[in-house]
mmCIF file with all atom_site columns, C-alpha atoms and ligand atoms in Angstrom:
data_model
loop_
_atom_site.group_PDB
_atom_site.id
_atom_site.type_symbol
_atom_site.label_atom_id
_atom_site.label_alt_id
_atom_site.label_comp_id
_atom_site.label_asym_id
_atom_site.label_entity_id
_atom_site.label_seq_id
_atom_site.pdbx_PDB_ins_code
_atom_site.Cartn_x
_atom_site.Cartn_y
_atom_site.Cartn_z
_atom_site.occupancy
_atom_site.B_iso_or_equiv
_atom_site.pdbx_formal_charge
_atom_site.auth_seq_id
_atom_site.auth_comp_id
_atom_site.auth_asym_id
_atom_site.auth_atom_id
_atom_site.pdbx_PDB_model_num
ATOM   1   C  CA  . MET M 1 1   ? 0.169   -0.038  -0.504 1.00 78.00 ? 1   MET M CA  1
ATOM   2   C  CA  . GLU M 1 2   ? 0.699   3.794   -1.154 1.00 86.00 ? 2   GLU M CA  1
ATOM   3   C  CA  . ILE M 1 3   ? 0.811   6.093   2.067  1.00 92.00 ? 3   ILE M CA  1
ATOM   4   C  CA  . ASN M 1 4   ? 1.935   9.665   1.788  1.00 95.00 ? 4   ASN M CA  1
ATOM   5   C  CA  . THR M 1 5   ? 3.466   9.687   5.500  1.00 92.00 ? 5   THR M CA  1
ATOM   6   C  CA  . ASN M 1 6   ? 3.161   13.430  5.296  1.00 91.00 ? 6   ASN M CA  1
ATOM   7   C  CA  . ASN M 1 7   ? -0.630  13.630  4.387  1.00 94.00 ? 7   ASN M CA  1
ATOM   8   C  CA  . ALA M 1 8   ? -1.120  13.631  8.454  1.00 95.00 ? 8   ALA M CA  1
ATOM   9   C  CA  . GLU M 1 9   ? -3.041  15.308  10.493 1.00 94.00 ? 9   GLU M CA  1
ATOM   10  C  CA  . ILE M 1 10  ? -4.293  15.189  14.669 1.00 92.00 ? 10  ILE M CA  1
ATOM   11  C  CA  . MET M 1 11  ? -8.792  14.222  13.237 1.00 92.00 ? 11  MET M CA  1
ATOM   12  C  CA  . LEU M 1 12  ? -10.033 14.318  16.615 1.00 93.00 ? 12  LEU M CA  1
ATOM   13  C  CA  . SER M 1 13  ? -9.707  13.572  20.919 1.00 93.00 ? 13  SER M CA  1
ATOM   14  C  CA  . ALA M 1 14  ? -11.862 11.944  21.794 1.00 94.00 ? 14  ALA M CA  1
ATOM   15  C  CA  . VAL M 1 15  ? -12.495 10.606  25.884 1.00 90.00 ? 15  VAL M CA  1
ATOM   16  C  CA  . SER M 1 16  ? -15.856 7.801   25.372 1.00 91.00 ? 16  SER M CA  1
ATOM   17  C  CA  . LYS M 1 17  ? -16.919 5.592   22.570 1.00 94.00 ? 17  LYS M CA  1
ATOM   18  C  CA  . ALA M 1 18  ? -19.866 8.532   20.975 1.00 95.00 ? 18  ALA M CA  1
ATOM   19  C  CA  . GLN M 1 19  ? -17.216 10.989  20.468 1.00 96.00 ? 19  GLN M CA  1
ATOM   20  C  CA  . TYR M 1 20  ? -14.858 8.509   17.942 1.00 97.00 ? 20  TYR M CA  1
ATOM   21  C  CA  . PRO M 1 21  ? -14.379 8.531   14.697 1.00 97.00 ? 21  PRO M CA  1
ATOM   22  C  CA  . GLN M 1 22  ? -17.307 6.899   12.731 1.00 97.00 ? 22  GLN M CA  1
ATOM   23  C  CA  . ASP M 1 23  ? -16.337 4.978   9.406  1.00 97.00 ? 23  ASP M CA  1
ATOM   24  C  CA  . ASP M 1 24  ? -14.266 1.540   9.580  1.00 96.00 ? 24  ASP M CA  1
ATOM   25  C  CA  . MET M 1 25  ? -10.709 3.058   9.072  1.00 97.00 ? 25  MET M CA  1
ATOM   26  C  CA  . PRO M 1 26  ? -7.909  0.401   10.431 1.00 98.00 ? 26  PRO M CA  1
ATOM   27  C  CA  . GLU M 1 27  ? -6.295  1.567   13.159 1.00 98.00 ? 27  GLU M CA  1
ATOM   28  C  CA  . ILE M 1 28  ? -3.084  1.206   15.181 1.00 98.00 ? 28  ILE M CA  1
ATOM   29  C  CA  . ALA M 1 29  ? -3.626  2.382   18.929 1.00 97.00 ? 29  ALA M CA  1
ATOM   30  C  CA  . LEU M 1 30  ? 0.161   2.588   20.419 1.00 96.00 ? 30  LEU M CA  1
ATOM   31  C  CA  . ALA M 1 31  ? 0.650   1.977   24.011 1.00 95.00 ? 31  ALA M CA  1
ATOM   32  C  CA  . GLY M 1 32  ? 3.146   2.547   27.029 1.00 95.00 ? 32  GLY M CA  1
ATOM   33  C  CA  . ARG M 1 33  ? 4.040   3.852   30.389 1.00 93.00 ? 33  ARG M CA  1
ATOM   34  C  CA  . SER M 1 34  ? 3.708   7.157   30.859 1.00 89.00 ? 34  SER M CA  1
ATOM   35  C  CA  . ASN M 1 35  ? 6.890   9.493   29.235 1.00 91.00 ? 35  ASN M CA  1
ATOM   36  C  CA  . VAL M 1 36  ? 8.081   5.776   27.736 1.00 95.00 ? 36  VAL M CA  1
ATOM   37  C  CA  . GLY M 1 37  ? 7.308   7.929   23.764 1.00 95.00 ? 37  GLY M CA  1
ATOM   38  C  CA  . LYS M 1 38  ? 4.640   6.992   22.393 1.00 93.00 ? 38  LYS M CA  1
ATOM   39  C  CA  . SER M 1 39  ? 3.775   10.014  20.840 1.00 91.00 ? 39  SER M CA  1
ATOM   40  C  CA  . SER M 1 40  ? 7.414   10.246  19.757 1.00 95.00 ? 40  SER M CA  1
ATOM   41  C  CA  . PHE M 1 41  ? 7.540   7.241   18.057 1.00 97.00 ? 41  PHE M CA  1
ATOM   42  C  CA  . ILE M 1 42  ? 4.091   8.801   16.134 1.00 95.00 ? 42  ILE M CA  1
ATOM   43  C  CA  . ASN M 1 43  ? 6.142   11.625  15.347 1.00 95.00 ? 43  ASN M CA  1
ATOM   44  C  CA  . THR M 1 44  ? 9.006   9.511   13.471 1.00 97.00 ? 44  THR M CA  1
ATOM   45  C  CA  . LEU M 1 45  ? 6.921   7.724   11.576 1.00 97.00 ? 45  LEU M CA  1
ATOM   46  C  CA  . LEU M 1 46  ? 5.605   10.287  9.909  1.00 95.00 ? 46  LEU M CA  1
ATOM   47  C  CA  . GLY M 1 47  ? 8.845   12.628  10.199 1.00 94.00 ? 47  GLY M CA  1
ATOM   48  C  CA  . ARG M 1 48  ? 7.127   14.946  12.019 1.00 90.00 ? 48  ARG M CA  1
ATOM   49  C  CA  . LYS M 1 49  ? 8.487   17.155  14.766 1.00 87.00 ? 49  LYS M CA  1
ATOM   50  C  CA  . ASN M 1 50  ? 5.752   17.994  17.006 1.00 87.00 ? 50  ASN M CA  1
ATOM   51  C  CA  . LEU M 1 51  ? 2.508   15.950  15.672 1.00 89.00 ? 51  LEU M CA  1
ATOM   52  C  CA  . ALA M 1 52  ? 1.695   14.139  18.702 1.00 82.00 ? 52  ALA M CA  1
ATOM   53  C  CA  . ARG M 1 53  ? 2.509   16.494  21.644 1.00 80.00 ? 53  ARG M CA  1
ATOM   54  C  CA  . THR M 1 54  ? 5.232   14.911  23.871 1.00 77.00 ? 54  THR M CA  1
ATOM   55  C  CA  . SER M 1 55  ? 6.605   16.338  26.839 1.00 73.00 ? 55  SER M CA  1
ATOM   56  C  CA  . SER M 1 56  ? 9.946   15.194  29.180 1.00 74.00 ? 56  SER M CA  1
ATOM   57  C  CA  . LYS M 1 57  ? 6.214   15.726  31.919 1.00 73.00 ? 57  LYS M CA  1
ATOM   58  C  CA  . PRO M 1 58  ? 4.613   12.728  32.013 1.00 68.00 ? 58  PRO M CA  1
ATOM   59  C  CA  . GLY M 1 59  ? 1.172   13.070  31.557 1.00 65.00 ? 59  GLY M CA  1
ATOM   60  C  CA  . LYS M 1 60  ? 0.863   14.646  28.655 1.00 64.00 ? 60  LYS M CA  1
ATOM   61  C  CA  . THR M 1 61  ? -1.698  12.661  26.438 1.00 64.00 ? 61  THR M CA  1
ATOM   62  C  CA  . GLN M 1 62  ? -4.928  12.744  28.695 1.00 78.00 ? 62  GLN M CA  1
ATOM   63  C  CA  . GLN M 1 63  ? -7.457  11.498  25.693 1.00 89.00 ? 63  GLN M CA  1
ATOM   64  C  CA  . LEU M 1 64  ? -7.548  9.016   22.965 1.00 93.00 ? 64  LEU M CA  1
ATOM   65  C  CA  . ASN M 1 65  ? -5.734  11.018  20.265 1.00 93.00 ? 65  ASN M CA  1
ATOM   66  C  CA  . PHE M 1 66  ? -6.691  9.985   16.941 1.00 96.00 ? 66  PHE M CA  1
ATOM   67  C  CA  . TYR M 1 67  ? -4.281  11.503  13.991 1.00 96.00 ? 67  TYR M CA  1
ATOM   68  C  CA  . ASN M 1 68  ? -5.551  10.366  10.363 1.00 97.00 ? 68  ASN M CA  1
ATOM   69  C  CA  . ILE M 1 69  ? -2.611  9.333   7.798  1.00 97.00 ? 69  ILE M CA  1
ATOM   70  C  CA  . ASP M 1 70  ? -3.570  9.808   3.769  1.00 97.00 ? 70  ASP M CA  1
ATOM   71  C  CA  . ASP M 1 71  ? -7.085  9.090   4.502  1.00 96.00 ? 71  ASP M CA  1
ATOM   72  C  CA  . LYS M 1 72  ? -5.413  4.991   4.354  1.00 96.00 ? 72  LYS M CA  1
ATOM   73  C  CA  . LEU M 1 73  ? -4.864  4.377   8.325  1.00 97.00 ? 73  LEU M CA  1
ATOM   74  C  CA  . ARG M 1 74  ? -5.322  6.138   11.582 1.00 98.00 ? 74  ARG M CA  1
ATOM   75  C  CA  . PHE M 1 75  ? -2.864  6.370   14.509 1.00 97.00 ? 75  PHE M CA  1
ATOM   76  C  CA  . VAL M 1 76  ? -4.475  6.027   18.022 1.00 96.00 ? 76  VAL M CA  1
ATOM   77  C  CA  . ASP M 1 77  ? -2.027  7.599   21.035 1.00 93.00 ? 77  ASP M CA  1
ATOM   78  C  CA  . VAL M 1 78  ? -3.619  6.600   24.141 1.00 90.00 ? 78  VAL M CA  1
ATOM   79  C  CA  . PRO M 1 79  ? -2.345  7.859   27.426 1.00 86.00 ? 79  PRO M CA  1
ATOM   80  C  CA  . GLY M 1 80  ? 0.280   6.328   29.338 1.00 87.00 ? 80  GLY M CA  1
ATOM   81  C  CA  . TYR M 1 81  ? -0.422  3.920   32.341 1.00 83.00 ? 81  TYR M CA  1
ATOM   82  C  CA  . GLY M 1 82  ? 2.073   4.162   35.748 1.00 77.00 ? 82  GLY M CA  1
ATOM   83  C  CA  . TYR M 1 83  ? 1.890   7.598   36.272 1.00 73.00 ? 83  TYR M CA  1
ATOM   84  C  CA  . ALA M 1 84  ? 2.340   7.971   39.960 1.00 65.00 ? 84  ALA M CA  1
ATOM   85  C  CA  . LYS M 1 85  ? 0.838   11.575  40.257 1.00 72.00 ? 85  LYS M CA  1
ATOM   86  C  CA  . VAL M 1 86  ? -2.964  11.130  38.928 1.00 75.00 ? 86  VAL M CA  1
ATOM   87  C  CA  . SER M 1 87  ? -5.332  10.223  41.929 1.00 81.00 ? 87  SER M CA  1
ATOM   88  C  CA  . LYS M 1 88  ? -7.107  7.096   42.020 1.00 83.00 ? 88  LYS M CA  1
ATOM   89  C  CA  . THR M 1 89  ? -9.998  8.632   40.562 1.00 85.00 ? 89  THR M CA  1
ATOM   90  C  CA  . GLU M 1 90  ? -8.369  10.204  37.445 1.00 81.00 ? 90  GLU M CA  1
ATOM   91  C  CA  . ARG M 1 91  ? -6.535  6.456   36.999 1.00 82.00 ? 91  ARG M CA  1
ATOM   92  C  CA  . ALA M 1 92  ? -9.656  3.784   37.691 1.00 85.00 ? 92  ALA M CA  1
ATOM   93  C  CA  . LYS M 1 93  ? -10.632 6.662   34.056 1.00 85.00 ? 93  LYS M CA  1
ATOM   94  C  CA  . TRP M 1 94  ? -8.343  5.649   32.371 1.00 84.00 ? 94  TRP M CA  1
ATOM   95  C  CA  . GLY M 1 95  ? -8.656  2.291   32.723 1.00 88.00 ? 95  GLY M CA  1
ATOM   96  C  CA  . LYS M 1 96  ? -12.092 2.695   31.398 1.00 90.00 ? 96  LYS M CA  1
ATOM   97  C  CA  . MET M 1 97  ? -11.190 4.472   28.732 1.00 91.00 ? 97  MET M CA  1
ATOM   98  C  CA  . ILE M 1 98  ? -8.639  1.940   27.543 1.00 92.00 ? 98  ILE M CA  1
ATOM   99  C  CA  . GLU M 1 99  ? -10.567 -0.858  28.345 1.00 93.00 ? 99  GLU M CA  1
ATOM   100 C  CA  . GLU M 1 100 ? -13.679 0.398   26.680 1.00 95.00 ? 100 GLU M CA  1
ATOM   101 C  CA  . TYR M 1 101 ? -11.046 1.358   23.523 1.00 96.00 ? 101 TYR M CA  1
ATOM   102 C  CA  . LEU M 1 102 ? -9.511  -1.550  22.931 1.00 96.00 ? 102 LEU M CA  1
ATOM   103 C  CA  . THR M 1 103 ? -11.559 -4.199  23.714 1.00 96.00 ? 103 THR M CA  1
ATOM   104 C  CA  . SER M 1 104 ? -14.628 -2.743  21.974 1.00 96.00 ? 104 SER M CA  1
ATOM   105 C  CA  . ARG M 1 105 ? -13.605 -0.896  18.955 1.00 98.00 ? 105 ARG M CA  1
ATOM   106 C  CA  . ASP M 1 106 ? -14.064 -2.687  15.796 1.00 98.00 ? 106 ASP M CA  1
ATOM   107 C  CA  . ASN M 1 107 ? -11.681 -0.057  13.785 1.00 98.00 ? 107 ASN M CA  1
ATOM   108 C  CA  . LEU M 1 108 ? -9.113  -1.269  15.982 1.00 98.00 ? 108 LEU M CA  1
ATOM   109 C  CA  . ARG M 1 109 ? -5.896  -3.850  13.868 1.00 98.00 ? 109 ARG M CA  1
ATOM   110 C  CA  . ALA M 1 110 ? -3.408  -3.397  15.959 1.00 98.00 ? 110 ALA M CA  1
ATOM   111 C  CA  . VAL M 1 111 ? -1.360  -2.515  19.260 1.00 98.00 ? 111 VAL M CA  1
ATOM   112 C  CA  . VAL M 1 112 ? 1.747   -0.838  19.252 1.00 98.00 ? 112 VAL M CA  1
ATOM   113 C  CA  . SER M 1 113 ? 3.176   -2.123  22.634 1.00 98.00 ? 113 SER M CA  1
ATOM   114 C  CA  . LEU M 1 114 ? 5.965   0.287   23.963 1.00 98.00 ? 114 LEU M CA  1
ATOM   115 C  CA  . VAL M 1 115 ? 8.243   -0.902  26.637 1.00 98.00 ? 115 VAL M CA  1
ATOM   116 C  CA  . ASP M 1 116 ? 11.880  1.649   27.595 1.00 98.00 ? 116 ASP M CA  1
ATOM   117 C  CA  . MET M 1 117 ? 14.384  -0.645  26.533 1.00 98.00 ? 117 MET M CA  1
ATOM   118 C  CA  . ARG M 1 118 ? 16.588  -0.363  28.926 1.00 98.00 ? 118 ARG M CA  1
ATOM   119 C  CA  . HIS M 1 119 ? 14.539  -1.342  32.021 1.00 97.00 ? 119 HIS M CA  1
ATOM   120 C  CA  . ASP M 1 120 ? 13.292  -4.651  32.706 1.00 97.00 ? 120 ASP M CA  1
ATOM   121 C  CA  . PRO M 1 121 ? 8.851   -4.599  31.780 1.00 97.00 ? 121 PRO M CA  1
ATOM   122 C  CA  . SER M 1 122 ? 7.456   -2.927  34.676 1.00 96.00 ? 122 SER M CA  1
ATOM   123 C  CA  . ALA M 1 123 ? 4.436   -4.790  36.157 1.00 94.00 ? 123 ALA M CA  1
ATOM   124 C  CA  . ASP M 1 124 ? 1.763   -2.794  34.221 1.00 93.00 ? 124 ASP M CA  1
ATOM   125 C  CA  . ASP M 1 125 ? 3.503   -3.453  30.939 1.00 96.00 ? 125 ASP M CA  1
ATOM   126 C  CA  . ILE M 1 126 ? 3.342   -7.304  31.223 1.00 97.00 ? 126 ILE M CA  1
ATOM   127 C  CA  . GLN M 1 127 ? -0.202  -7.398  32.848 1.00 95.00 ? 127 GLN M CA  1
ATOM   128 C  CA  . MET M 1 128 ? -0.650  -4.562  29.095 1.00 95.00 ? 128 MET M CA  1
ATOM   129 C  CA  . TYR M 1 129 ? 0.359   -7.467  27.415 1.00 97.00 ? 129 TYR M CA  1
ATOM   130 C  CA  . GLU M 1 130 ? -1.163  -10.168 29.245 1.00 97.00 ? 130 GLU M CA  1
ATOM   131 C  CA  . PHE M 1 131 ? -4.446  -7.839  28.327 1.00 96.00 ? 131 PHE M CA  1
ATOM   132 C  CA  . LEU M 1 132 ? -4.058  -7.863  25.036 1.00 97.00 ? 132 LEU M CA  1
ATOM   133 C  CA  . LYS M 1 133 ? -3.413  -11.500 24.599 1.00 97.00 ? 133 LYS M CA  1
ATOM   134 C  CA  . TYR M 1 134 ? -6.129  -12.589 26.461 1.00 97.00 ? 134 TYR M CA  1
ATOM   135 C  CA  . TYR M 1 135 ? -8.725  -10.524 24.089 1.00 96.00 ? 135 TYR M CA  1
ATOM   136 C  CA  . GLU M 1 136 ? -6.364  -12.356 21.070 1.00 96.00 ? 136 GLU M CA  1
ATOM   137 C  CA  . ILE M 1 137 ? -5.471  -8.102  20.189 1.00 97.00 ? 137 ILE M CA  1
ATOM   138 C  CA  . PRO M 1 138 ? -2.630  -7.630  17.625 1.00 97.00 ? 138 PRO M CA  1
ATOM   139 C  CA  . VAL M 1 139 ? 0.703   -6.922  19.144 1.00 98.00 ? 139 VAL M CA  1
ATOM   140 C  CA  . ILE M 1 140 ? 3.805   -5.541  17.984 1.00 98.00 ? 140 ILE M CA  1
ATOM   141 C  CA  . ILE M 1 141 ? 6.270   -4.865  21.002 1.00 98.00 ? 141 ILE M CA  1
ATOM   142 C  CA  . VAL M 1 142 ? 8.378   -1.783  20.221 1.00 98.00 ? 142 VAL M CA  1
ATOM   143 C  CA  . ALA M 1 143 ? 11.233  -1.665  22.695 1.00 98.00 ? 143 ALA M CA  1
ATOM   144 C  CA  . THR M 1 144 ? 12.274  2.177   22.346 1.00 98.00 ? 144 THR M CA  1
ATOM   145 C  CA  . LYS M 1 145 ? 15.340  4.265   23.563 1.00 98.00 ? 145 LYS M CA  1
ATOM   146 C  CA  . ALA M 1 146 ? 17.659  2.172   22.120 1.00 98.00 ? 146 ALA M CA  1
ATOM   147 C  CA  . ASP M 1 147 ? 19.949  5.402   21.528 1.00 98.00 ? 147 ASP M CA  1
ATOM   148 C  CA  . LYS M 1 148 ? 20.376  4.794   25.235 1.00 98.00 ? 148 LYS M CA  1
ATOM   149 C  CA  . ILE M 1 149 ? 21.781  1.375   25.654 1.00 98.00 ? 149 ILE M CA  1
ATOM   150 C  CA  . PRO M 1 150 ? 25.105  -0.258  23.778 1.00 98.00 ? 150 PRO M CA  1
ATOM   151 C  CA  . ARG M 1 151 ? 24.442  -1.745  20.664 1.00 98.00 ? 151 ARG M CA  1
ATOM   152 C  CA  . GLY M 1 152 ? 26.794  -4.276  21.749 1.00 98.00 ? 152 GLY M CA  1
ATOM   153 C  CA  . LYS M 1 153 ? 23.988  -5.047  24.721 1.00 98.00 ? 153 LYS M CA  1
ATOM   154 C  CA  . TRP M 1 154 ? 20.857  -5.081  22.769 1.00 98.00 ? 154 TRP M CA  1
ATOM   155 C  CA  . ASN M 1 155 ? 20.637  -8.861  22.422 1.00 98.00 ? 155 ASN M CA  1
ATOM   156 C  CA  . LYS M 1 156 ? 20.911  -8.629  26.674 1.00 98.00 ? 156 LYS M CA  1
ATOM   157 C  CA  . HIS M 1 157 ? 18.182  -6.563  27.148 1.00 98.00 ? 157 HIS M CA  1
ATOM   158 C  CA  . GLU M 1 158 ? 15.696  -7.825  23.805 1.00 98.00 ? 158 GLU M CA  1
ATOM   159 C  CA  . SER M 1 159 ? 16.568  -11.193 26.140 1.00 98.00 ? 159 SER M CA  1
ATOM   160 C  CA  . ALA M 1 160 ? 15.634  -10.266 29.135 1.00 98.00 ? 160 ALA M CA  1
ATOM   161 C  CA  . ILE M 1 161 ? 12.517  -8.350  27.797 1.00 98.00 ? 161 ILE M CA  1
ATOM   162 C  CA  . LYS M 1 162 ? 10.899  -11.013 25.994 1.00 98.00 ? 162 LYS M CA  1
ATOM   163 C  CA  . LYS M 1 163 ? 12.148  -13.234 29.017 1.00 98.00 ? 163 LYS M CA  1
ATOM   164 C  CA  . LYS M 1 164 ? 9.785   -10.969 31.639 1.00 98.00 ? 164 LYS M CA  1
ATOM   165 C  CA  . LEU M 1 165 ? 6.528   -10.640 29.014 1.00 98.00 ? 165 LEU M CA  1
ATOM   166 C  CA  . ASP M 1 166 ? 6.925   -13.940 28.483 1.00 98.00 ? 166 ASP M CA  1
ATOM   167 C  CA  . PHE M 1 167 ? 6.553   -13.022 24.745 1.00 98.00 ? 167 PHE M CA  1
ATOM   168 C  CA  . ASP M 1 168 ? 4.904   -15.297 22.551 1.00 97.00 ? 168 ASP M CA  1
ATOM   169 C  CA  . LYS M 1 169 ? 6.945   -15.839 19.372 1.00 95.00 ? 169 LYS M CA  1
ATOM   170 C  CA  . SER M 1 170 ? 4.145   -15.092 16.756 1.00 94.00 ? 170 SER M CA  1
ATOM   171 C  CA  . ASP M 1 171 ? 4.475   -11.109 17.775 1.00 97.00 ? 171 ASP M CA  1
ATOM   172 C  CA  . LYS M 1 172 ? 6.671   -9.158  16.425 1.00 98.00 ? 172 LYS M CA  1
ATOM   173 C  CA  . PHE M 1 173 ? 9.514   -7.431  18.715 1.00 98.00 ? 173 PHE M CA  1
ATOM   174 C  CA  . VAL M 1 174 ? 11.066  -3.816  16.644 1.00 98.00 ? 174 VAL M CA  1
ATOM   175 C  CA  . VAL M 1 175 ? 13.915  -2.118  18.172 1.00 98.00 ? 175 VAL M CA  1
ATOM   176 C  CA  . PHE M 1 176 ? 13.620  1.499   18.125 1.00 98.00 ? 176 PHE M CA  1
ATOM   177 C  CA  . SER M 1 177 ? 14.508  4.827   18.677 1.00 98.00 ? 177 SER M CA  1
ATOM   178 C  CA  . SER M 1 178 ? 13.018  8.162   18.414 1.00 98.00 ? 178 SER M CA  1
ATOM   179 C  CA  . GLU M 1 179 ? 16.389  9.601   18.320 1.00 98.00 ? 179 GLU M CA  1
ATOM   180 C  CA  . THR M 1 180 ? 18.277  7.819   15.528 1.00 98.00 ? 180 THR M CA  1
ATOM   181 C  CA  . ARG M 1 181 ? 15.027  6.229   13.718 1.00 98.00 ? 181 ARG M CA  1
ATOM   182 C  CA  . HIS M 1 182 ? 16.854  3.030   14.644 1.00 98.00 ? 182 HIS M CA  1
ATOM   183 C  CA  . GLY M 1 183 ? 13.756  0.509   13.443 1.00 98.00 ? 183 GLY M CA  1
ATOM   184 C  CA  . PHE M 1 184 ? 12.092  2.955   11.409 1.00 98.00 ? 184 PHE M CA  1
ATOM   185 C  CA  . ASP M 1 185 ? 11.864  0.281   8.341  1.00 97.00 ? 185 ASP M CA  1
ATOM   186 C  CA  . GLN M 1 186 ? 10.604  -2.520  10.197 1.00 98.00 ? 186 GLN M CA  1
ATOM   187 C  CA  . ALA M 1 187 ? 7.921   -0.371  12.575 1.00 98.00 ? 187 ALA M CA  1
ATOM   188 C  CA  . TRP M 1 188 ? 6.227   0.609   9.002  1.00 97.00 ? 188 TRP M CA  1
ATOM   189 C  CA  . GLU M 1 189 ? 6.351   -2.952  7.587  1.00 97.00 ? 189 GLU M CA  1
ATOM   190 C  CA  . ALA M 1 190 ? 4.264   -4.704  11.214 1.00 98.00 ? 190 ALA M CA  1
ATOM   191 C  CA  . ILE M 1 191 ? 2.045   -1.623  11.019 1.00 98.00 ? 191 ILE M CA  1
ATOM   192 C  CA  . LEU M 1 192 ? 1.306   -2.464  7.909  1.00 96.00 ? 192 LEU M CA  1
ATOM   193 C  CA  . ASP M 1 193 ? 1.352   -5.888  7.951  1.00 97.00 ? 193 ASP M CA  1
ATOM   194 C  CA  . GLU M 1 194 ? -1.616  -5.500  10.383 1.00 97.00 ? 194 GLU M CA  1
ATOM   195 C  CA  . ILE M 1 195 ? -3.952  -3.355  8.093  1.00 95.00 ? 195 ILE M CA  1
HETATM 196 N  N1  . GTP O 2 .   ? 16.725  9.547   23.846 1.00 60.45 ? 1   GTP O N1  1
HETATM 197 C  C1  . GTP O 2 .   ? 15.389  8.702   23.199 1.00 60.45 ? 1   GTP O C1  1
HETATM 198 N  N2  . GTP O 2 .   ? 14.346  10.052  24.175 1.00 60.45 ? 1   GTP O N2  1
HETATM 199 C  C2  . GTP O 2 .   ? 12.776  9.376   23.831 1.00 60.45 ? 1   GTP O C2  1
HETATM 200 C  C3  . GTP O 2 .   ? 13.072  8.441   22.670 1.00 60.45 ? 1   GTP O C3  1
HETATM 201 N  N3  . GTP O 2 .   ? 11.876  8.823   22.318 1.00 60.45 ? 1   GTP O N3  1
HETATM 202 C  C4  . GTP O 2 .   ? 11.350  9.323   23.648 1.00 60.45 ? 1   GTP O C4  1
HETATM 203 N  N4  . GTP O 2 .   ? 11.860  9.768   23.857 1.00 60.45 ? 1   GTP O N4  1
HETATM 204 C  C5  . GTP O 2 .   ? 11.883  11.246  25.170 1.00 60.45 ? 1   GTP O C5  1
HETATM 205 O  O1  . GTP O 2 .   ? 10.910  10.420  26.178 1.00 60.45 ? 1   GTP O O1  1
HETATM 206 C  C6  . GTP O 2 .   ? 10.051  11.644  26.703 1.00 60.45 ? 1   GTP O C6  1
HETATM 207 C  C7  . GTP O 2 .   ? 8.974   11.565  26.796 1.00 60.45 ? 1   GTP O C7  1
HETATM 208 O  O2  . GTP O 2 .   ? 8.600   11.413  25.287 1.00 60.45 ? 1   GTP O O2  1
HETATM 209 P  P1  . GTP O 2 .   ? 7.039   11.327  25.060 1.00 60.45 ? 1   GTP O P1  1
HETATM 210 O  O3  . GTP O 2 .   ? 6.147   11.010  23.569 1.00 60.45 ? 1   GTP O O3  1
HETATM 211 O  O4  . GTP O 2 .   ? 6.320   12.652  25.221 1.00 60.45 ? 1   GTP O O4  1
HETATM 212 O  O5  . GTP O 2 .   ? 6.075   10.250  25.634 1.00 60.45 ? 1   GTP O O5  1
HETATM 213 P  P2  . GTP O 2 .   ? 4.777   9.520   26.158 1.00 60.45 ? 1   GTP O P2  1
HETATM 214 O  O6  . GTP O 2 .   ? 4.896   8.026   26.107 1.00 60.45 ? 1   GTP O O6  1
HETATM 215 O  O7  . GTP O 2 .   ? 3.795   10.134  24.385 1.00 60.45 ? 1   GTP O O7  1
HETATM 216 O  O8  . GTP O 2 .   ? 4.349   10.110  27.432 1.00 60.45 ? 1   GTP O O8  1
HETATM 217 P  P3  . GTP O 2 .   ? 2.970   10.629  28.097 1.00 60.45 ? 1   GTP O P3  1
HETATM 218 O  O9  . GTP O 2 .   ? 2.178   11.232  26.913 1.00 60.45 ? 1   GTP O O9  1
HETATM 219 O  O10 . GTP O 2 .   ? 2.892   11.700  29.182 1.00 60.45 ? 1   GTP O O10 1
HETATM 220 O  O11 . GTP O 2 .   ? 1.972   9.095   28.092 1.00 60.45 ? 1   GTP O O11 1
HETATM 221 C  C8  . GTP O 2 .   ? 10.924  12.614  25.573 1.00 60.45 ? 1   GTP O C8  1
HETATM 222 O  O12 . GTP O 2 .   ? 11.393  13.978  25.731 1.00 60.45 ? 1   GTP O O12 1
HETATM 223 C  C9  . GTP O 2 .   ? 11.306  12.487  24.719 1.00 60.45 ? 1   GTP O C9  1
HETATM 224 O  O13 . GTP O 2 .   ? 12.054  13.421  24.295 1.00 60.45 ? 1   GTP O O13 1
HETATM 225 C  C10 . GTP O 2 .   ? 13.967  7.694   22.727 1.00 60.45 ? 1   GTP O C10 1
HETATM 226 O  O14 . GTP O 2 .   ? 13.580  7.128   21.138 1.00 60.45 ? 1   GTP O O14 1
HETATM 227 N  N5  . GTP O 2 .   ? 15.064  7.899   22.669 1.00 60.45 ? 1   GTP O N5  1
HETATM 228 MG MG1 . MG  O 3 .   ? 2.100   11.092  24.607 1.00 60.45 ? 2   MG  O MG1 1
#
């Protein structure tokens, strides 16, 4: 499929089902801990600096943000989990919003689940992966911030992440960096494979 990635724009932000776009365009959602680099991943894949708002402060993205890419697919930027400074009520609202989207959205083709390549996956990362497996939602694991680890240690980190997640070999795993654009082709290939 030919996609003009320059032709991308934010379409809408939503907090509930009634606000989701009403059509059958395929969607790829981005999930991961707050600050892991979801918005940066979107910007890198679209060759844009600031289409998806990024921040060194966690918790920047608080709604489901739908990005229209050349009228061929959508990225859905999902608020990050595991941000300590939110109230219990906020967290419960977040959980409900994500769960509603992930379990009921017919447009959803796959979830790109981002983990920080430097560290073992958190309990929340593991829970997200188990959740996606349980609902049989195709998942692409993107291990990001690879630029922060020496290349000679990449294999060791990849193995550790896979082991912790109990990674299913039929899923895709992409080593990625928004800094160097490492993994750009592989990430696009994995995504286009699912839509
Ligand atoms: N070195 C490096 N920094 C990165 C990379 N990806 C993201 N960052 C930085 O990490 C911080 C958080 O990135 P975001 O893309 O805003 O993270 P997010 O997952 O969208 O965060 P929330 O919206 O809070 O959930 C920013 O300061 C980015 O510049 C990467 O691959 N390498
Ligand atoms: Mg974000």
